[in-house]
Amino acid sequence: MDLNLSEEHVMIREAARDFARREIIPVAEQYDRSGEFPMEIIQKMGEMGFMGIEVPEEYGGAGMDTIAYVLAMEEIAKADVATSTVMSVNNSLYCHGILHFGTEEQKRTWVTPVASGAEIGAYALTEPMSGSDAGTMRTRAELSADGSHYVINGRKSWITSGPVAHRLVLFAKTDPEAVPKHRGITAFLIDTSRPGFVRGKIEPKLGIRASATCEILFENYRCPVENVLGEPGQGFKIAMTVLDAGRIGIAAQALGVAEAAYEASVQYARERVAFGQPIGTFQMIQQKIADMKTRIEASRLLTYQAALAKMASRETGERYTTAAAMAKLFASETAMFVTHQAVQIHGGMGYSKELPIERYFRDAKITEIYEGTSEIQRIVIARNELGLR
Ligand code: CAA
C-alpha cells in the first residue's frame, strides 16, 4: 500500500517518537509500578497537540488527519500503552462524537478545552450489567417537568480516565419503553464538577495500570437540555459511530506495543547466546521472528487502510465499520501473539520486571477487550459481510 506520507505526517511521527523517547520511556516502568496517572506527561502531550490530533485548529486541535493520528498513536503506544490509552479516549471517544454530532456551540465549549489538552475527556457507555450488549444499559435520564433539564441516575463502569476526567460523553436511557431498545438511548455532555457526579471505586487492573479507570455514579445529576448531544433517541448510533473511530486508534495502539516487543526480541535473539551461538540462529526462534514480523506488517496495512477509509468517509459519508473492526481485531490479536512470543524468546528475563517485556504482555491484553472484544469485532464484520442485523 502506498501511503504516500506527507511532510506533515513524517513530522508528527518524528515528534511523537522523539517525545516518547525523552518523556515516556524513562518513566513508563515507574508509572506502571505505582499506578499513578501520568498527569505531567499528558499535559505536555496536550502542548504538543497530541490530545486532539484530528480536531480542527479552531476547536483547539492540531487539525491533522487520521493517518497522522495513527502514526502518533503508534509511537506513543510503543513507549507506553497506558499513556496512549488516555490519548486515545481524548481524541476519539470524547472529541470525535462531539465534532460529528455536536452543535457549533457544543464544539466550541466542549471540544476546545479537551482537544487542547487543558482538560481530560472520557466516554461513559459500559455498566456493570451492560458491556458488549450496550443497548441494555439502565442508567436513566428523565426530562424535568419544565423541560429545562434531565435528571440522571445510574452507574457506569470501566470508565477510562474516569478518576481525572473534567468532561464526559454519557449514554443513558431516556425512553425505557422504546422498541427496539437502542432507540431509547440519548447522549449527554457531562460536566464532572456539577453536583450528582460521583466517582466510584477505582479498578485495579492487570495492565495499562497508569491509565486510571473507575466507576461513575449519577445521583440526581441535573443535565441542562442544551447538553444533549445529537437528538434524543440517537444515542446508540452516536455510541457506535464513535466506536468505529475509536477502534482505529486501538488498532494503532496494538501495533505500537507489538512493535516494541518485536524490536526487543530481535535484539535479544541477536545477542543472547545459548549452546555456543546466538539464539537467533536457531530455527525455532527464527519461526517466531518471522511470524511476529509478518503479523505486525499485516496489522499495519489493515490499520492504515481503516484510517484511509475513515478519511474517505468524510467525502462519501460511507461507514468504515468493517475496516475499523478488522484492523482492531487483527492488530489486537497480533499484539497478544507478539508479546507472548516476546516473553518466550526472552525466557526468564521476559518474565522479570527488570525488562519491559512483561509489561508489554500485560498491556497488550486490554486491546482485545476494550472498545469491543475480539468476539464483538467478529460479529460486526460477519454481520456486515452477510448483510445481517
Ligand atoms: N455506526 C452507526 N450506527 C450503527 C453502527 C455503526 N457502526 N452499528 C450499528 N448501528 C445502528 C444500526 O444501524 C441500528 O440502527 P437503527 O436504529 O436504524 O435500527 C442500531 O445501531 C442497532 O444496531 P444493532 O441491531 O446491530 O445493535 P445490537 O444491539 O445488535 O448491537 C453490537 C450491535 C455490534 C454488538 C454493539 O452493541 C457493540 O458494538 N457492542 C460492543 C460495545 C463496545 O464496544 N463497548 C466498549 C465500551 S467503550 C470502552 O471500551 C471504554 C473505554 O473507556 C476505552
XYZ file of C-alpha atoms and ligand atoms in Angstrom:
443
model
C 0.000 0.000 0.000
C 1.434 3.368 -0.989
C 0.780 5.543 1.978
C 2.482 8.471 0.356
C 3.176 10.128 3.696
C 3.249 13.911 3.531
C 5.917 16.042 5.161
C 3.376 16.765 7.891
C 2.883 13.031 8.548
C 6.612 12.391 8.805
C 6.892 15.393 11.104
C 4.229 14.228 13.562
C 5.653 10.697 13.606
C 9.119 12.070 14.387
C 7.730 14.446 17.008
C 5.817 11.629 18.728
C 8.812 9.275 18.556
C 11.140 11.894 19.978
C 8.666 12.838 22.726
C 8.153 9.180 23.645
C 11.905 8.586 23.913
C 12.523 11.671 26.022
C 9.444 11.882 28.206
C 7.727 8.496 28.374
C 10.177 5.589 28.046
C 12.347 6.668 31.001
C 9.360 6.714 33.400
C 6.914 4.162 31.970
C 8.006 1.360 34.278
C 7.759 3.620 37.324
C 4.190 4.676 36.454
C 3.220 1.062 35.757
C 4.506 0.038 39.150
C 2.854 2.880 41.103
C -0.350 3.003 39.046
C -0.181 6.796 39.305
C -1.845 8.784 36.498
C 0.873 10.441 34.331
C -0.687 13.913 34.521
C 2.526 15.791 33.759
C 3.132 13.747 30.599
C -0.469 14.166 29.469
C -0.221 17.938 29.912
C 2.943 18.036 27.812
C 1.236 15.885 25.175
C -1.550 18.466 25.112
C 1.009 21.189 24.431
C 2.400 19.071 21.569
C -1.087 18.815 20.020
C -1.414 15.054 20.631
C -4.690 15.233 22.554
C -6.797 16.437 19.616
C -4.877 15.487 16.503
C -7.852 15.372 14.120
C -9.700 18.237 15.749
C -9.729 21.420 13.616
C -7.480 24.170 14.960
C -10.487 26.456 15.556
C -11.602 23.983 18.266
C -8.201 23.702 19.915
C -6.850 20.713 17.973
C -3.919 20.066 15.649
C -6.106 19.987 12.505
C -4.451 16.884 11.057
C -5.867 13.694 9.511
C -6.442 10.098 10.621
C -3.109 8.853 9.244
C -1.376 11.460 11.414
C -3.398 10.238 14.400
C -2.470 6.600 13.753
C 1.231 7.411 13.302
C 1.388 9.379 16.541
C -0.627 6.771 18.455
C 1.696 4.006 17.297
C 4.762 5.855 18.604
C 3.235 6.752 21.966
C 1.913 3.194 22.494
C 5.296 1.780 21.576
C 6.635 3.624 24.602
C 3.683 3.047 26.931
C 0.202 1.691 26.228
C -1.286 3.316 29.368
C -0.339 6.819 28.225
C -1.635 6.100 24.725
C -4.968 4.977 26.211
C -5.553 8.423 27.702
C -4.627 9.930 24.339
C -6.999 7.585 22.517
C -10.014 8.342 24.714
C -9.449 12.099 24.440
C -9.026 12.035 20.671
C -11.629 9.516 19.569
C -14.127 8.567 22.216
C -14.575 12.098 23.501
C -13.764 14.599 20.719
C -14.875 12.624 17.672
C -18.526 12.258 18.715
C -18.936 15.923 19.606
C -17.303 17.039 16.365
C -19.566 14.729 14.407
C -22.882 15.275 16.189
C -22.444 18.485 18.209
C -23.776 21.968 17.526
C -21.339 24.785 16.802
C -21.738 25.999 20.385
C -21.097 22.495 21.782
C -17.960 22.104 19.691
C -16.570 25.410 20.954
C -17.445 24.815 24.592
C -16.896 21.074 24.942
C -14.195 20.164 22.438
C -11.769 23.084 22.753
C -10.524 22.549 26.342
C -10.115 18.782 25.822
C -8.544 18.853 22.345
C -6.006 21.402 23.560
C -5.093 19.093 26.436
C -6.076 21.601 29.124
C -8.777 19.187 30.309
C -9.364 15.456 30.106
C -12.332 13.808 28.411
C -13.975 10.405 28.903
C -16.756 8.259 27.446
C -19.332 6.513 29.609
C -21.196 3.682 27.889
C -20.469 0.493 29.863
C -22.358 -0.500 33.015
C -21.830 -3.365 35.472
C -24.518 -5.445 33.665
C -24.147 -3.927 30.190
C -20.836 -4.410 28.387
C -20.887 -5.982 24.924
C -24.694 -5.706 24.854
C -24.550 -1.938 25.127
C -28.257 -1.435 24.358
C -29.274 -2.923 27.715
C -27.969 -0.023 29.819
C -30.032 1.008 32.837
C -28.748 4.500 33.588
C -31.855 6.657 33.343
C -32.255 10.274 32.252
C -35.697 11.794 32.898
C -36.803 15.108 31.487
C -37.840 17.581 34.197
C -41.449 18.830 34.307
C -40.448 22.246 32.966
C -38.367 20.652 30.169
C -35.211 22.554 31.145
C -33.010 19.638 32.169
C -32.674 15.871 32.519
C -32.275 14.207 35.905
C -29.755 11.371 35.577
C -29.411 8.381 37.891
C -27.344 5.244 37.435
C -23.944 3.632 37.478
C -21.321 3.417 34.741
C -18.287 1.159 34.993
C -14.848 0.742 33.449
C -14.621 4.426 32.604
C -11.145 5.091 31.238
C -9.786 8.396 32.628
C -12.886 8.493 34.883
C -10.915 9.402 38.023
C -9.439 12.512 36.383
C -11.930 13.489 33.650
C -13.275 17.035 33.570
C -15.918 16.225 30.974
C -17.527 13.170 29.513
C -19.883 11.919 26.862
C -22.539 9.863 28.631
C -25.147 7.470 27.245
C -28.379 6.973 29.193
C -31.912 5.689 28.648
C -34.451 8.438 28.091
C -37.195 6.062 26.915
C -37.050 2.643 28.604
C -40.175 1.506 26.675
C -38.658 2.141 23.233
C -38.736 -0.718 20.713
C -36.148 -1.631 19.630
C -34.483 -0.794 22.940
C -31.489 1.055 21.485
C -33.780 3.803 20.163
C -34.497 4.877 23.748
C -30.876 5.912 24.389
C -29.655 9.514 24.358
C -26.130 11.007 24.533
C -25.303 13.772 27.041
C -22.380 16.105 27.633
C -21.435 15.935 31.281
C -19.524 18.472 33.336
C -17.967 16.414 36.126
C -17.807 19.372 38.525
C -21.609 19.554 38.865
C -23.413 18.081 41.882
C -24.623 14.500 41.471
C -21.499 13.346 39.673
C -19.720 10.852 41.941
C -16.546 8.908 41.219
C -16.734 5.332 42.468
C -14.250 2.545 43.035
C -11.002 2.534 41.077
C -10.411 -0.657 39.084
C -7.204 -2.490 39.980
C -6.005 -3.719 36.584
C -3.649 -6.328 35.117
C -2.159 -3.864 32.636
C -2.314 -0.209 31.491
C -2.039 0.439 35.212
C -1.217 4.143 34.870
C -4.391 4.827 32.897
C -6.947 5.498 35.593
C -10.254 3.587 35.395
C -13.229 3.821 37.743
C -16.962 3.530 38.252
C -19.067 6.675 37.912
C -22.306 7.186 39.769
C -25.014 9.644 38.804
C -27.138 10.701 41.751
C -29.881 13.084 40.620
C -27.388 14.797 38.335
C -29.124 17.675 36.522
C -28.040 17.988 32.915
C -29.332 21.058 31.019
C -31.246 20.142 27.828
C -28.739 22.135 25.761
C -26.164 19.491 26.729
C -27.955 16.724 24.832
C -25.617 15.567 22.062
C -27.461 14.930 18.806
C -31.173 14.122 19.019
C -32.927 12.338 21.902
C -33.044 8.623 20.988
C -29.987 8.893 18.705
C -27.542 7.905 21.460
C -26.870 4.312 20.403
C -25.973 5.376 16.867
C -23.673 8.051 18.256
C -22.018 5.469 20.523
C -21.455 3.074 17.588
C -20.203 5.799 15.236
C -17.715 6.914 17.868
C -16.541 3.342 18.464
C -15.838 2.939 14.737
C -13.360 5.809 15.033
C -12.062 4.642 18.410
C -11.284 1.143 17.152
C -8.790 2.531 14.627
C -6.909 4.169 17.498
C -6.869 0.892 19.428
C -5.514 -0.890 16.347
C -2.688 1.665 16.171
C -2.060 1.238 19.872
C -1.851 -2.559 19.478
C 0.510 -2.089 16.553
C 2.754 0.111 18.692
C 3.102 -2.322 21.581
C 3.646 -5.239 19.178
C 6.465 -3.311 17.505
C 8.103 -2.568 20.844
C 8.027 -6.238 21.848
C 9.224 -7.339 18.410
C 12.193 -4.960 18.266
C 13.318 -6.012 21.743
C 13.029 -9.682 20.690
C 15.133 -9.253 17.547
C 17.843 -7.525 19.544
C 17.757 -10.209 22.241
C 17.841 -13.027 19.657
C 20.989 -11.474 18.158
C 22.754 -11.012 21.489
C 21.707 -13.897 23.718
C 23.986 -16.879 23.349
C 22.927 -20.464 24.138
C 24.565 -23.736 23.144
C 27.503 -21.681 21.867
C 25.600 -19.468 19.434
C 23.142 -16.533 19.342
C 19.632 -17.911 19.834
C 18.550 -16.135 16.618
C 20.451 -18.797 14.663
C 18.015 -21.462 15.896
C 15.118 -22.193 13.591
C 12.547 -22.292 16.398
C 13.423 -18.680 17.258
C 13.511 -17.771 13.572
C 9.990 -19.093 13.117
C 8.763 -16.863 15.933
C 10.538 -13.814 14.469
C 9.092 -14.481 11.003
C 5.536 -14.899 12.316
C 5.793 -11.839 14.551
C 7.076 -9.637 11.729
C 4.514 -10.864 9.211
C 1.564 -10.315 11.545
C 2.829 -6.852 12.506
C 3.085 -5.769 8.874
C -0.396 -7.167 8.130
C -1.748 -5.241 11.141
C -0.097 -2.082 9.887
C -1.752 -2.406 6.477
C -5.196 -3.042 7.990
C -4.781 -0.122 10.392
C -3.665 2.317 7.710
C -6.405 1.033 5.407
C -9.008 1.728 8.105
C -7.543 5.214 8.617
C -7.818 5.898 4.871
C -11.416 4.585 4.870
C -12.273 6.955 7.711
C -10.747 9.865 5.810
C -12.656 8.911 2.649
C -15.908 8.736 4.619
C -15.736 12.493 5.144
C -16.400 12.913 1.408
C -18.640 9.899 0.770
C -20.463 9.621 4.103
C -19.928 5.843 3.878
C -19.367 3.928 7.092
C -15.963 2.366 7.680
C -17.259 -0.012 10.370
C -15.860 -3.220 8.849
C -12.432 -1.739 8.083
C -12.137 -0.445 11.667
C -13.305 -3.745 13.181
C -10.880 -5.793 11.053
C -7.969 -3.532 11.968
C -8.790 -3.666 15.674
C -9.368 -7.415 15.653
C -6.223 -8.342 13.789
C -3.897 -5.807 15.399
C -5.011 -6.607 18.955
C -4.674 -10.360 18.448
C -1.281 -9.689 16.875
C -0.248 -7.628 19.896
C -1.168 -10.535 22.155
C 0.610 -13.061 19.918
C 3.758 -10.963 19.559
C 4.087 -10.030 23.234
C 3.517 -13.676 24.181
C 6.280 -14.793 21.797
C 8.497 -11.985 23.097
C 8.209 -13.317 26.666
C 9.072 -16.788 25.358
C 12.110 -15.598 23.394
C 13.384 -13.710 26.446
C 12.772 -16.728 28.707
C 13.176 -15.859 32.403
C 14.127 -12.285 31.511
C 10.805 -11.935 29.687
C 9.036 -12.838 32.918
C 11.124 -10.460 35.011
C 10.175 -6.895 35.889
C 13.756 -5.893 35.041
C 12.728 -5.651 31.380
C 9.579 -4.056 29.889
C 8.597 -7.300 28.096
C 6.212 -8.496 30.816
C 4.586 -5.041 30.855
C 4.049 -5.183 27.092
C 2.420 -8.614 27.562
C 0.081 -7.373 30.335
C -0.743 -4.150 28.483
C -1.433 -5.842 25.131
C -4.293 -7.898 26.587
C -6.644 -4.947 27.023
C -6.605 -4.215 23.286
C -8.547 -7.470 22.759
C -11.174 -6.321 25.264
C -11.959 -2.611 25.327
C -13.877 -0.727 22.648
C -15.442 -4.069 21.710
C -13.954 -7.501 22.394
C -12.476 -9.625 19.598
C -15.726 -11.598 19.657
C -17.737 -8.402 19.066
C -15.419 -7.360 16.211
C -16.027 -10.748 14.552
C -19.793 -10.282 14.943
C -19.597 -6.790 13.449
C -17.501 -7.956 10.470
C -19.607 -11.040 9.763
C -22.957 -9.250 10.113
C -21.846 -6.527 7.723
C -20.490 -9.034 5.203
C -23.646 -11.150 5.357
C -25.969 -8.162 5.325
C -27.442 -9.268 8.683
C -28.592 -7.157 11.601
N -22.482 3.143 13.095
C -23.705 3.743 13.119
N -24.830 3.083 13.501
C -24.700 1.788 13.850
C -23.477 1.110 13.839
C -22.333 1.844 13.424
N -21.108 1.272 13.405
N -23.663 -0.164 14.241
C -24.975 -0.292 14.488
N -25.602 0.884 14.251
C -27.037 1.177 14.372
C -27.867 0.249 13.497
O -27.987 0.774 12.197
C -29.176 0.213 14.250
O -29.868 1.412 13.973
P -31.495 1.517 13.779
O -31.945 2.381 14.894
O -31.656 2.161 12.485
O -32.097 0.161 13.857
C -28.732 0.296 15.692
O -27.441 0.883 15.700
C -28.685 -1.043 16.393
O -27.818 -1.902 15.697
P -27.760 -3.457 16.016
O -29.136 -4.028 15.895
O -26.675 -4.034 15.181
O -27.357 -3.453 17.567
P -27.062 -4.627 18.587
O -27.779 -4.350 19.844
O -27.273 -5.956 17.923
O -25.512 -4.420 18.913
C -23.146 -4.577 18.639
C -24.541 -4.427 17.980
C -22.176 -4.520 17.472
C -22.984 -5.889 19.359
C -22.899 -3.381 19.603
O -23.725 -3.457 20.731
C -21.456 -3.260 20.030
O -20.601 -2.751 19.309
N -21.159 -3.705 21.288
C -19.838 -3.522 21.857
C -19.831 -2.302 22.710
C -18.435 -1.828 22.986
O -17.600 -1.767 22.097
N -18.193 -1.466 24.236
C -16.936 -0.931 24.618
C -17.184 0.209 25.549
S -16.220 1.598 25.297
C -14.797 1.288 26.117
O -14.183 0.297 25.915
C -14.455 2.278 27.153
C -13.167 2.878 27.238
O -13.087 3.722 28.080
C -11.954 2.570 26.422
